CSV table of C-alpha atoms in Angstrom, one decimal:
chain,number,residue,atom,x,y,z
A,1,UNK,CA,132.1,223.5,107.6
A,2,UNK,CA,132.0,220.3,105.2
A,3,UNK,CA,134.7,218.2,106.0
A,4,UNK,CA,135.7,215.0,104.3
A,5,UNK,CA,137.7,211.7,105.1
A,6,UNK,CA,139.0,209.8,102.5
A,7,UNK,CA,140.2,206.1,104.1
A,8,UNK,CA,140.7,203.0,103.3
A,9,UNK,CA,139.9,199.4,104.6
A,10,UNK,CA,142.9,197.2,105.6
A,11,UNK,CA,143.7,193.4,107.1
A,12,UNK,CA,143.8,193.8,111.3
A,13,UNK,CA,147.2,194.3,112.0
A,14,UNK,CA,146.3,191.5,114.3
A,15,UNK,CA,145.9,189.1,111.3
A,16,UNK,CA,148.6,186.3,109.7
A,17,UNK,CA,149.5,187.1,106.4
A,18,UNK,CA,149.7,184.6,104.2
A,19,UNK,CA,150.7,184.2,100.8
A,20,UNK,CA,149.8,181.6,97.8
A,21,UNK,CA,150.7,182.5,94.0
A,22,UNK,CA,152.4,186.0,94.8
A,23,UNK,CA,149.0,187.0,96.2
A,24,UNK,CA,147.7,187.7,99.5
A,25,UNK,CA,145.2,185.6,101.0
A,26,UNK,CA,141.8,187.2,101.9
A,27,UNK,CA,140.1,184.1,103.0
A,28,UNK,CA,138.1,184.8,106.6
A,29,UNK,CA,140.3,187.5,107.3
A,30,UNK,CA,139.4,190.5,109.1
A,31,UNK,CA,139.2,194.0,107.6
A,32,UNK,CA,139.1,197.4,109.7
A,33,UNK,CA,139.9,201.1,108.8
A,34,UNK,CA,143.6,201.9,108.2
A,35,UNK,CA,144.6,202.6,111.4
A,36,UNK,CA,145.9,206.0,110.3
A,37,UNK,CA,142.4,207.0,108.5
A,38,UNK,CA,140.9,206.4,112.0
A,39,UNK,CA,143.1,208.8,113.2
A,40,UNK,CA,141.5,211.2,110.3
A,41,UNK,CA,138.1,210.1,111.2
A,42,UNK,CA,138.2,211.2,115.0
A,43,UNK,CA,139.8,214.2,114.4
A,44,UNK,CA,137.0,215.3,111.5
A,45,UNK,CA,134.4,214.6,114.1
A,46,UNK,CA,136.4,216.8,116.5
A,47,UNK,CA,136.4,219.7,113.7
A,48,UNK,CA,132.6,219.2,113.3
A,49,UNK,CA,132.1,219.2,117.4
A,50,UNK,CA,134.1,222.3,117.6
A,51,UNK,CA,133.2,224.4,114.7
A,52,UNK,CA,129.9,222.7,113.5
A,53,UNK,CA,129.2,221.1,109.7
A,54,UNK,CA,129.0,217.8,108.4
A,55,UNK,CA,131.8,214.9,107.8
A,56,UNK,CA,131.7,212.8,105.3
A,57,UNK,CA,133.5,209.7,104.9
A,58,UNK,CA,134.8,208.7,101.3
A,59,UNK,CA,136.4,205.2,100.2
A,60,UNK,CA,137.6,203.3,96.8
A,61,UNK,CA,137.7,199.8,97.1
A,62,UNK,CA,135.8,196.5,96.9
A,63,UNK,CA,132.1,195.9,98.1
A,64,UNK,CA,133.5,194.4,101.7
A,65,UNK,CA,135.1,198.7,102.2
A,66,UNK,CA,131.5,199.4,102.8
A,67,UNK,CA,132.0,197.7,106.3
A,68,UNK,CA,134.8,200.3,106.9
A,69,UNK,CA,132.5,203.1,105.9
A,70,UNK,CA,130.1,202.2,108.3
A,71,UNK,CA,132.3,202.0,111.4
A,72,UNK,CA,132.9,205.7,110.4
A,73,UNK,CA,129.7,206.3,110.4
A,74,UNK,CA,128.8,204.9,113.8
A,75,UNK,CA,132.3,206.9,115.2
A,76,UNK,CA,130.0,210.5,114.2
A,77,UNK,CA,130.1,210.5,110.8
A,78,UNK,CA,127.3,212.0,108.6
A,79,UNK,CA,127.3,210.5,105.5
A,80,UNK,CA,129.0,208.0,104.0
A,81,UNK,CA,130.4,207.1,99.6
A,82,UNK,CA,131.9,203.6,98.3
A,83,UNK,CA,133.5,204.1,94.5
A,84,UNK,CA,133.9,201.0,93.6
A,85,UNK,CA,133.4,198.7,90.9
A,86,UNK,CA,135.7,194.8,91.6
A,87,UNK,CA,137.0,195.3,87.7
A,88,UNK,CA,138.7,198.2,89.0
A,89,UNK,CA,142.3,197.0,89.0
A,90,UNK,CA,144.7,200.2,89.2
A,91,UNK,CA,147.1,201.4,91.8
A,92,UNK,CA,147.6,205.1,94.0
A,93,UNK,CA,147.2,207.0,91.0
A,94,UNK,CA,144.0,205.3,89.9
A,95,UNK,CA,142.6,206.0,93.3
A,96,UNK,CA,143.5,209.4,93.1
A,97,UNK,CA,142.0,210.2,89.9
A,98,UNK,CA,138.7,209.0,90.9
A,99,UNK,CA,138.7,210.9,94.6
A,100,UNK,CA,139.9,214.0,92.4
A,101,UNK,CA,136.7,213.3,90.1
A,102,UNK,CA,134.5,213.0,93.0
A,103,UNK,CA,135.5,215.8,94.6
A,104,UNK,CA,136.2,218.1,92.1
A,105,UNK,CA,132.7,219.2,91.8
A,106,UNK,CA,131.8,219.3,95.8
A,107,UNK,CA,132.3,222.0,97.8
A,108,UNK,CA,134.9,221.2,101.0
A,109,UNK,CA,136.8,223.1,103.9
A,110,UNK,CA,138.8,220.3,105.0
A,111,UNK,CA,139.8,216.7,103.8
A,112,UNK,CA,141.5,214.5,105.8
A,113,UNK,CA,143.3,210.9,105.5
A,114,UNK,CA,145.8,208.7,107.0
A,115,UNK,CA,149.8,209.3,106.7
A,116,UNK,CA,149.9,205.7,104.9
A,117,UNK,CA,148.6,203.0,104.6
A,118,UNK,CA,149.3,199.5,106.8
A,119,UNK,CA,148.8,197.1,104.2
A,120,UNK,CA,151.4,198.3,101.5
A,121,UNK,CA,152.9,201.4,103.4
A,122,UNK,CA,151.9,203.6,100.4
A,123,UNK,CA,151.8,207.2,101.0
A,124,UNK,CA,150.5,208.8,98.1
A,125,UNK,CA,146.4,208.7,97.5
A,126,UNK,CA,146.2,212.1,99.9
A,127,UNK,CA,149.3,214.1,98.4
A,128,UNK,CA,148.1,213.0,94.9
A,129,UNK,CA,144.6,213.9,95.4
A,130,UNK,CA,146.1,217.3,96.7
A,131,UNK,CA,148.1,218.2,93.9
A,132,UNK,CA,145.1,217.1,91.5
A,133,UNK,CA,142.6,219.3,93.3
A,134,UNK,CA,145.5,222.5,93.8
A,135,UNK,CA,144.9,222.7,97.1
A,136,UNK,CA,147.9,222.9,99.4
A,137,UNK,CA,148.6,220.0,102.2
A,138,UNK,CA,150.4,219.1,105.2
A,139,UNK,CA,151.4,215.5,106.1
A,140,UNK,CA,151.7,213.5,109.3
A,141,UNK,CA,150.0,216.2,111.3
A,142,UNK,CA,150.1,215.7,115.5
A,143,UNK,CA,147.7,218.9,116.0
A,144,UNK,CA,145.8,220.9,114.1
A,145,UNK,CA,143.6,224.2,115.4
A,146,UNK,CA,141.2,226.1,112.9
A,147,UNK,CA,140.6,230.1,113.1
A,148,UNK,CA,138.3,231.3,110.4
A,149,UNK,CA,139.7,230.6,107.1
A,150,UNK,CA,142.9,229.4,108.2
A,151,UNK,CA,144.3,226.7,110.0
A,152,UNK,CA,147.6,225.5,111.6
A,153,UNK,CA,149.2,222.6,111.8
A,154,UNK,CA,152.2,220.6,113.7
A,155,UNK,CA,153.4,218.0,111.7
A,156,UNK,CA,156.5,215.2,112.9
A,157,UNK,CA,159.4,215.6,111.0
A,158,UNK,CA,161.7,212.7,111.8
A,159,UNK,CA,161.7,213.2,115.7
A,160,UNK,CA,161.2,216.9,115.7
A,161,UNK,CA,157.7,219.0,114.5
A,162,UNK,CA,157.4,221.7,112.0
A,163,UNK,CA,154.5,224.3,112.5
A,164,UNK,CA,152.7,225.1,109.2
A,165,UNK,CA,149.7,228.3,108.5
A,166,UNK,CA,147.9,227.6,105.8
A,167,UNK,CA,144.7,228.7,103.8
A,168,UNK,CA,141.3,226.1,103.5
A,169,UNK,CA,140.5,225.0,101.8
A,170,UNK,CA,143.7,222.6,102.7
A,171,UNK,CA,144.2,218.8,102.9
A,172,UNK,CA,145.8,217.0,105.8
A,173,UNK,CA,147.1,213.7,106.5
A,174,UNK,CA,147.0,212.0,110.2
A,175,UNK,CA,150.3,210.7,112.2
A,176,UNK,CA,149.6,208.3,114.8
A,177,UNK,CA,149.5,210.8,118.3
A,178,UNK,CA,146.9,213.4,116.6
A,179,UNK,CA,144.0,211.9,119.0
A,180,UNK,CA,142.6,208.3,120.2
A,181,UNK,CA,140.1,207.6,118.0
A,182,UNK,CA,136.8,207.3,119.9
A,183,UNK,CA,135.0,203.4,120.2
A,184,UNK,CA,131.5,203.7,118.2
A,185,UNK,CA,129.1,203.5,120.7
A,186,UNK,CA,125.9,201.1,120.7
A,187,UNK,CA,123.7,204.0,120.1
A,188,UNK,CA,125.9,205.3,117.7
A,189,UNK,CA,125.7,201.7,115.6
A,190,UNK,CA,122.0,202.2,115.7
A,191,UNK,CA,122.3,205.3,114.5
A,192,UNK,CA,124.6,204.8,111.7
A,193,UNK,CA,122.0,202.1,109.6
A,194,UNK,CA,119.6,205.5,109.0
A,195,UNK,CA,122.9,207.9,107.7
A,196,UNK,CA,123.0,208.8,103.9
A,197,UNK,CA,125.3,206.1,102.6
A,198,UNK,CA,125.8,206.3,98.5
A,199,UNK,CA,127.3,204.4,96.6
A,200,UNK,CA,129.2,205.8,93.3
A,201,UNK,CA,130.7,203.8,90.0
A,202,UNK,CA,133.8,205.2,87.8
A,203,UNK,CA,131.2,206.1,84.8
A,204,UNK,CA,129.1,208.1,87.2
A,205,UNK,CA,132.4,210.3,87.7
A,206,UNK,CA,133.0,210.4,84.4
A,207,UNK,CA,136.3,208.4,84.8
A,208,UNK,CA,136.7,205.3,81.9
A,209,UNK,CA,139.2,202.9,82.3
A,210,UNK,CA,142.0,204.2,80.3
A,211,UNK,CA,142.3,207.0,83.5
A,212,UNK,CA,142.9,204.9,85.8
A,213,UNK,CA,145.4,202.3,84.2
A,214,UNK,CA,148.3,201.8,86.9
A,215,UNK,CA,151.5,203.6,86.6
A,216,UNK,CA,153.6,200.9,89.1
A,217,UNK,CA,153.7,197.1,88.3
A,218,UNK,CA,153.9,194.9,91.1
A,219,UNK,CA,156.6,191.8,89.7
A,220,UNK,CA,157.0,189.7,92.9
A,221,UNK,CA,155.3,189.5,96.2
A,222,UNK,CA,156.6,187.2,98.9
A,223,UNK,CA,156.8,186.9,102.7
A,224,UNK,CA,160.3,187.7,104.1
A,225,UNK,CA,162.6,184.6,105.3
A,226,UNK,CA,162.6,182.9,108.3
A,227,UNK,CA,164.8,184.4,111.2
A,228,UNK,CA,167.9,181.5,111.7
A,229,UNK,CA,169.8,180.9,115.2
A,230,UNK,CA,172.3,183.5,116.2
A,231,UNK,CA,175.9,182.8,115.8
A,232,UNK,CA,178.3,183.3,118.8
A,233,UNK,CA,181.8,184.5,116.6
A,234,UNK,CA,184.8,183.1,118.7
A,235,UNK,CA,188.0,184.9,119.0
A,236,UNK,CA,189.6,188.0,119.8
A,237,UNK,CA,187.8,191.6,118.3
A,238,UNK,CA,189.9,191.6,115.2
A,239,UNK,CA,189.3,188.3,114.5
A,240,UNK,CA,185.8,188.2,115.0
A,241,UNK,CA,185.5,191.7,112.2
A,242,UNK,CA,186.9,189.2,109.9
A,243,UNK,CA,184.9,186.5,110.1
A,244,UNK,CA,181.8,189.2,110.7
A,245,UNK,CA,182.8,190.6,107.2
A,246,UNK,CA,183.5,187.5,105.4
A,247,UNK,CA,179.6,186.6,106.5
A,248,UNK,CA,178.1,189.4,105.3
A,249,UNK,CA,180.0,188.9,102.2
A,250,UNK,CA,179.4,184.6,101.9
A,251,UNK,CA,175.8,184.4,103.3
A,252,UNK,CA,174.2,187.4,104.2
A,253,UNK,CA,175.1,188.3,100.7
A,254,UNK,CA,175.1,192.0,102.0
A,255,UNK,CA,178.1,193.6,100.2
């Protein structure tokens, strides 16, 4: 069975976001896997435990993504591809393109990725890739069991599951509750410095620049206002809708 995870690298939800000139700071800040790749990790090293084959782990982003690769790798992972190339400046359609490029010559039973990400709360790499590739796909799966060439999966659907059969080769994307994602192990760390790890440029996909020029603009990027003191409204209920609407109105600006 070849399975692959596409996933991206993300700040540590732990970290202070800070922001100068509309951009983010990056400075000593620490990177880790999206949180809901890692979810697509462990559960393509519980496909390959199961049912046998390889997983490979597959990311586009900057040089420092390689660090995110390699905590894959040291979770179980085979083998391990960075696309990247720092003039790359393009947005989830760019990234899809050149996962669509990579993968359109490769042989695959599953591929698996996070629901979104954390950083921008973007959605649409995997269901891109998916419709690129015309394979079908099921997002923000919480199970997922394989039998011969087809596999099922329970997705949450706003508090309440669907069930979904489906042919592979098929892609999925990972809601928080599939599985706890296993810690890499010291051995496994070891281990990981000796796996296949290759790195791949646009041009060697055959992707030029024009492909992946971005189809969203960004205009402004700031950090939300400070939260004020509460205010205690005074007065009997009717009095106090008043006031509470002539708020919203005057300083929340809401209406």
């Amino acid at each position: 069975m070849d399975i692959y995870v596409i996933l991206k690298q993300t700040f540590d939800t732990e970290e202070k976001i800070t922001i100068e000139g509309g951009e983010i700071r990056e400075d000593g800040v620490k990177h880790i896997i999206n949180p809901y790749d890692e979810y697509a990790v462990e559960e393509a090293i519980r496909l390959k435990e199961r049912h046998g084959g390889t997983v490979t782990a597959v990311s586009v982003g900057p040089e420092r993504a390689a660090e995110a690769l390699r905590t894959a790798l040291a979770m179980g992972a085979d083998e391990a591809v960075l696309i990247s190339d720092d003039g790359i400046r393009t947005d989830e359609s760019g990234v899809a393109a050149l996962l669509a490029a990579y993968f359109r010559d490769r042989r695959f039973d599953f591929i698996l990725g996070g629901y979104f990400s954390v950083d921008n709360g973007a959605g649409q790499v995997a269901v891109r890739l998916a419709r690129l590739l015309g394979i079908p796909h099921v997002s923000a799966i919480v199970k997922l069991d394989v039998s011969g060439d087809r596999a099922v999966a329970v997705r949450d659907a706003e508090g309440d599951s669907e069930t979904v059969e489906l042919p592979l080769p098929a892609l999925f994307t990972a809601q928080q509750g599939l599985n706890e994602p296993r810690y890499p192990s010291l051995p496994g760390i070891m281990k990981a410095k000796k796996k296949p790890f290759q790195r791949l440029e646009p041009g060697d996909l055959g992707v030029i620049a024009a492909d992946l020029t971005p189809k969203t603009e960004r205009t402004l990027l700031f950090a939300p206002p400070k939260r004020q003191a509460g205010r205690m409204l005074e007065g009997t209920p009717n009095e106090q809708a008043v006031e509470l609407v002539s708020l919203l109105k005057t300083e929340a600006k809401f209406m």
